[in-house]
Amino acid sequence: MSTVFRCALPLMAAIALCRPASAQTLGPTSYLSFNDGPFAAVDFSGNYFHLENFEDGALNTPGVTVNAGQVTSPGPFTDSVDGDDGSVDGSGVGGSSFLTGGLTNQFTFTFNAAALGGILPTHVGVVWTDVGTVSAGTTGFGNVTFTAYDATNILIGTVGPTLLGDGAANGGGTSEDRFFGVINSGGISRITIQMPDSTDWEIDHLQYGAVPAPGALLVGLVGSVPGVFALLRRRKV
Ligand SMILES: [Ca+2]
Ligand SMILES: [Ca+2]
Ligand SMILES: [Ca+2]
């Protein structure tokens, strides 16, 4: 866990409204279906939550873009989250996932606040599901590192490098699958997940939602000192 102090208001308002934004990293933890992840127990009502499981063949949940990669359909080399094919049975070949495809050794997912009601996600996670060929001459094992950045693009958390894999060149095994995530009340602008030694690996279940701290909501929605005090006056009525 790391703590970042951040404020976008002049001094007088900062004294009243700003608080430290605390970032907490999560994982890597075993993940066979959404309910295995830590966000299944979080109440996102009143804000938003999106789960991209790639089962419709596209990365198309709102407010997020990726630097590279491609959706891969069900097949012997596909490694979806286990439960996406309707059965937690040790196999992910019946679902869809998101593949580096020889194009990149890292994914960067960038969030667009304007497309998310003006509020960046405070909770972001992704599930690493497989690695095939590794350039060092090994197959089926490699180091995975997850990073997260706050609303001002400052690094707020790193998980790893962690050695993951099951040694298999084909896809489908799910006991190796791991959730990585981050929580930051002040907002998350982007995450990365990377395997420096491979361009042949997959992720699934990109997930992000917002539960902003009250102070962060005021800054995001009002953005000016007169506006803040006007809102505070209205809240007293
Ligand atoms: Ca399955
Ligand atoms: Ca999937
Ligand atoms: Ca797997």
Short mmCIF file of C-alpha atoms and ligand atoms in Angstrom, two decimals:
data_model
loop_
_atom_site.label_atom_id
_atom_site.label_comp_id
_atom_site.label_asym_id
_atom_site.label_seq_id
_atom_site.Cartn_x
_atom_site.Cartn_y
_atom_site.Cartn_z
CA MET A 1 0.00 0.00 0.00
CA SER A 2 1.15 3.52 -0.71
CA THR A 3 -0.28 6.89 0.26
CA VAL A 4 -0.39 9.87 -2.08
CA PHE A 5 -1.40 13.36 -0.97
CA ARG A 6 -3.05 15.27 -3.73
CA CYS A 7 -5.22 18.33 -4.07
CA ALA A 8 -6.56 20.44 -6.91
CA LEU A 9 -7.99 23.28 -4.81
CA PRO A 10 -6.56 26.58 -3.45
CA LEU A 11 -5.21 26.49 0.09
CA MET A 12 -8.34 27.60 1.97
CA ALA A 13 -10.53 25.03 0.31
CA ALA A 14 -7.78 22.43 0.56
CA ILE A 15 -7.74 22.71 4.33
CA ALA A 16 -11.43 21.97 4.47
CA LEU A 17 -11.81 19.39 1.75
CA CYS A 18 -8.61 17.59 0.80
CA ARG A 19 -7.62 14.32 2.33
CA PRO A 20 -4.95 11.76 1.54
CA ALA A 21 -5.89 9.43 -1.31
CA SER A 22 -4.87 5.94 -0.31
CA ALA A 23 -3.98 3.35 -2.95
CA GLN A 24 -4.22 -0.36 -2.21
CA THR A 25 -2.96 -3.07 -4.57
CA LEU A 26 -4.66 -6.48 -4.75
CA GLY A 27 -3.47 -9.93 -5.80
CA PRO A 28 -2.29 -12.01 -7.38
CA THR A 29 -5.16 -14.28 -6.28
CA SER A 30 -6.75 -17.36 -7.82
CA TYR A 31 -9.74 -16.55 -10.05
CA LEU A 32 -12.11 -19.00 -11.75
CA SER A 33 -15.19 -16.76 -11.96
CA PHE A 34 -16.18 -13.19 -11.11
CA ASN A 35 -17.25 -14.14 -7.61
CA ASP A 36 -13.65 -15.14 -6.80
CA GLY A 37 -12.53 -11.52 -7.23
CA PRO A 38 -12.53 -8.87 -4.51
CA PHE A 39 -14.94 -6.55 -6.35
CA ALA A 40 -17.84 -9.01 -6.16
CA ALA A 41 -18.39 -7.83 -2.59
CA VAL A 42 -18.17 -4.07 -3.33
CA ASP A 43 -21.33 -1.96 -3.54
CA PHE A 44 -21.04 0.15 -6.71
CA SER A 45 -24.68 1.25 -6.68
CA GLY A 46 -25.11 4.93 -7.41
CA ASN A 47 -21.90 5.00 -9.46
CA TYR A 48 -20.84 2.46 -12.09
CA PHE A 49 -19.18 -0.90 -12.58
CA HIS A 50 -18.19 -2.59 -15.86
CA LEU A 51 -16.94 -6.14 -16.47
CA GLU A 52 -15.36 -6.89 -19.87
CA ASN A 53 -15.27 -10.67 -20.34
CA PHE A 54 -14.75 -10.50 -24.16
CA GLU A 55 -17.53 -13.04 -24.72
CA ASP A 56 -19.15 -10.83 -27.38
CA GLY A 57 -15.89 -10.76 -29.36
CA ALA A 58 -14.93 -7.17 -28.59
CA LEU A 59 -13.44 -4.82 -26.03
CA ASN A 60 -16.41 -2.47 -25.89
CA THR A 61 -17.25 -1.56 -22.31
CA PRO A 62 -17.42 2.24 -21.99
CA GLY A 63 -14.61 4.62 -21.15
CA VAL A 64 -11.58 2.40 -21.75
CA THR A 65 -9.04 1.93 -24.55
CA VAL A 66 -6.08 -0.42 -24.96
CA ASN A 67 -2.71 0.06 -26.68
CA ALA A 68 -2.66 -3.26 -28.58
CA GLY A 69 -3.99 -6.81 -28.69
CA GLN A 70 -6.95 -8.75 -30.03
CA VAL A 71 -9.90 -10.78 -28.80
CA THR A 72 -9.47 -14.52 -29.33
CA SER A 73 -12.49 -16.79 -29.80
CA PRO A 74 -13.11 -20.19 -28.19
CA GLY A 75 -10.56 -22.80 -29.28
CA PRO A 76 -7.73 -25.06 -28.12
CA PHE A 77 -5.29 -22.16 -27.64
CA THR A 78 -7.77 -19.81 -25.96
CA ASP A 79 -7.64 -19.31 -22.20
CA SER A 80 -10.72 -17.54 -20.92
CA VAL A 81 -11.70 -17.19 -17.29
CA ASP A 82 -13.05 -20.63 -16.46
CA GLY A 83 -16.65 -19.75 -15.66
CA ASP A 84 -17.29 -17.78 -18.88
CA ASP A 85 -18.30 -20.96 -20.76
CA GLY A 86 -20.96 -21.66 -18.16
CA SER A 87 -19.01 -24.24 -16.20
CA VAL A 88 -16.16 -23.97 -13.67
CA ASP A 89 -14.53 -27.20 -14.77
CA GLY A 90 -10.81 -26.49 -15.00
CA SER A 91 -11.00 -25.43 -18.65
CA GLY A 92 -11.12 -22.02 -20.30
CA VAL A 93 -11.07 -23.10 -23.95
CA GLY A 94 -14.83 -22.57 -24.30
CA GLY A 95 -14.70 -18.84 -23.67
CA SER A 96 -13.03 -15.78 -25.20
CA SER A 97 -10.06 -13.79 -23.93
CA PHE A 98 -7.74 -10.94 -24.97
CA LEU A 99 -4.44 -11.93 -26.59
CA THR A 100 -1.15 -10.13 -27.19
CA GLY A 101 -0.95 -11.94 -30.54
CA GLY A 102 2.77 -11.38 -31.05
CA LEU A 103 2.17 -7.63 -31.12
CA THR A 104 3.13 -6.47 -27.62
CA ASN A 105 4.57 -7.59 -24.30
CA GLN A 106 2.31 -5.30 -22.28
CA PHE A 107 -1.26 -4.05 -22.19
CA THR A 108 -2.06 -0.51 -21.11
CA PHE A 109 -5.72 0.14 -20.34
CA THR A 110 -6.47 3.88 -20.22
CA PHE A 111 -9.68 5.27 -18.71
CA ASN A 112 -11.59 8.28 -20.02
CA ALA A 113 -13.41 10.13 -17.23
CA ALA A 114 -15.65 12.03 -19.68
CA ALA A 115 -17.06 8.75 -20.96
CA LEU A 116 -17.64 7.56 -17.38
CA GLY A 117 -19.88 10.32 -16.06
CA GLY A 118 -16.90 12.55 -15.23
CA ILE A 119 -15.50 10.14 -12.63
CA LEU A 120 -12.43 7.95 -13.10
CA PRO A 121 -12.68 4.42 -11.73
CA THR A 122 -11.58 3.92 -8.12
CA HIS A 123 -11.43 0.12 -8.46
CA VAL A 124 -9.66 -1.61 -11.39
CA GLY A 125 -8.72 -5.24 -11.90
CA VAL A 126 -7.69 -7.68 -14.61
CA VAL A 127 -7.12 -11.45 -14.74
CA TRP A 128 -3.97 -12.96 -16.24
CA THR A 129 -4.91 -16.32 -17.79
CA ASP A 130 -2.08 -17.80 -19.86
CA VAL A 131 1.38 -17.60 -21.42
CA GLY A 132 2.62 -19.66 -24.36
CA THR A 133 6.04 -19.05 -25.88
CA VAL A 134 8.59 -17.11 -23.83
CA SER A 135 11.59 -15.62 -25.62
CA ALA A 136 14.10 -16.96 -23.13
CA GLY A 137 13.45 -20.43 -24.58
CA THR A 138 10.97 -21.59 -22.00
CA THR A 139 7.28 -22.25 -22.58
CA GLY A 140 4.33 -21.80 -20.31
CA PHE A 141 5.99 -19.80 -17.50
CA GLY A 142 6.87 -16.12 -17.21
CA ASN A 143 7.03 -13.08 -14.97
CA VAL A 144 3.95 -10.85 -14.74
CA THR A 145 3.94 -7.28 -13.40
CA PHE A 146 0.89 -5.06 -12.80
CA THR A 147 1.07 -1.28 -12.33
CA ALA A 148 -1.50 1.46 -11.69
CA TYR A 149 -1.49 5.26 -12.09
CA ASP A 150 -3.62 7.95 -10.45
CA ALA A 151 -5.58 10.79 -12.05
CA THR A 152 -2.37 12.79 -12.57
CA ASN A 153 -0.51 9.81 -14.07
CA ILE A 154 1.61 9.21 -10.96
CA LEU A 155 2.51 5.58 -10.24
CA ILE A 156 0.47 4.48 -7.22
CA GLY A 157 1.04 0.75 -7.11
CA THR A 158 3.02 -2.20 -8.49
CA VAL A 159 2.39 -5.92 -8.05
CA GLY A 160 5.14 -8.30 -9.10
CA PRO A 161 7.08 -9.41 -10.96
CA THR A 162 5.39 -12.71 -10.12
CA LEU A 163 6.25 -15.97 -11.90
CA LEU A 164 3.04 -17.47 -13.31
CA GLY A 165 2.16 -20.34 -15.62
CA ASP A 166 1.46 -24.05 -15.86
CA GLY A 167 4.16 -25.03 -18.34
CA ALA A 168 1.65 -25.86 -21.06
CA ALA A 169 1.97 -24.39 -24.55
CA ASN A 170 -1.71 -24.79 -25.32
CA GLY A 171 -4.43 -22.84 -23.58
CA GLY A 172 -7.23 -23.73 -21.29
CA GLY A 173 -5.81 -24.61 -17.88
CA THR A 174 -7.32 -22.36 -15.25
CA SER A 175 -5.60 -23.21 -11.96
CA GLU A 176 -2.81 -20.75 -12.88
CA ASP A 177 -5.19 -17.80 -13.51
CA ARG A 178 -4.63 -14.79 -11.24
CA PHE A 179 -6.44 -11.54 -10.45
CA PHE A 180 -4.44 -8.28 -10.13
CA GLY A 181 -6.07 -5.05 -9.01
CA VAL A 182 -5.90 -1.67 -7.37
CA ILE A 183 -8.18 0.59 -5.32
CA ASN A 184 -7.58 4.35 -5.17
CA SER A 185 -10.25 6.70 -3.85
CA GLY A 186 -8.85 9.60 -5.87
CA GLY A 187 -9.24 7.79 -9.21
CA ILE A 188 -7.19 5.57 -11.55
CA SER A 189 -6.28 6.85 -15.03
CA ARG A 190 -4.60 3.72 -16.37
CA ILE A 191 -3.21 0.30 -15.53
CA THR A 192 -0.62 -1.88 -17.21
CA ILE A 193 -0.02 -5.61 -17.12
CA GLN A 194 3.19 -6.84 -18.71
CA MET A 195 5.39 -9.85 -19.39
CA PRO A 196 8.75 -8.47 -20.57
CA ASP A 197 9.86 -11.83 -22.03
CA SER A 198 6.77 -12.76 -24.05
CA THR A 199 4.38 -11.50 -26.71
CA ASP A 200 2.22 -14.64 -26.44
CA TRP A 201 -0.11 -14.42 -23.47
CA GLU A 202 -3.69 -13.60 -22.48
CA ILE A 203 -5.83 -11.70 -20.02
CA ASP A 204 -9.56 -11.65 -19.31
CA HIS A 205 -12.15 -9.99 -17.03
CA LEU A 206 -11.01 -6.39 -17.19
CA GLN A 207 -13.18 -4.77 -14.52
CA TYR A 208 -13.56 -1.23 -13.24
CA GLY A 209 -15.95 0.76 -11.12
CA ALA A 210 -16.25 3.91 -9.06
CA VAL A 211 -16.86 4.45 -5.38
CA PRO A 212 -15.37 7.93 -4.99
CA ALA A 213 -14.56 9.40 -1.60
CA PRO A 214 -16.84 12.34 -0.72
CA GLY A 215 -13.98 14.83 -1.12
CA ALA A 216 -13.04 13.43 -4.54
CA LEU A 217 -16.64 13.75 -5.67
CA LEU A 218 -16.78 17.40 -4.66
CA VAL A 219 -13.59 18.19 -6.56
CA GLY A 220 -14.73 16.32 -9.64
CA LEU A 221 -18.25 17.67 -9.80
CA VAL A 222 -17.81 21.25 -8.68
CA GLY A 223 -14.21 22.20 -9.46
CA SER A 224 -14.32 25.70 -7.99
CA VAL A 225 -14.27 27.22 -4.50
CA PRO A 226 -17.55 29.22 -4.87
CA GLY A 227 -19.18 26.11 -6.28
CA VAL A 228 -17.98 24.01 -3.37
CA PHE A 229 -19.45 26.38 -0.81
CA ALA A 230 -22.67 26.64 -2.79
CA LEU A 231 -22.96 22.86 -2.73
CA LEU A 232 -22.18 22.72 0.98
CA ARG A 233 -24.90 25.33 1.67
CA ARG A 234 -27.42 23.29 -0.30
CA ARG A 235 -26.51 20.13 1.62
CA LYS A 236 -27.36 21.87 4.94
CA VAL A 237 -30.94 22.64 3.89
CA CA B 1 -14.92 -23.62 -18.06
CA CA B 2 -13.78 -14.53 -21.24
CA CA B 3 -4.79 -20.44 -17.75
#
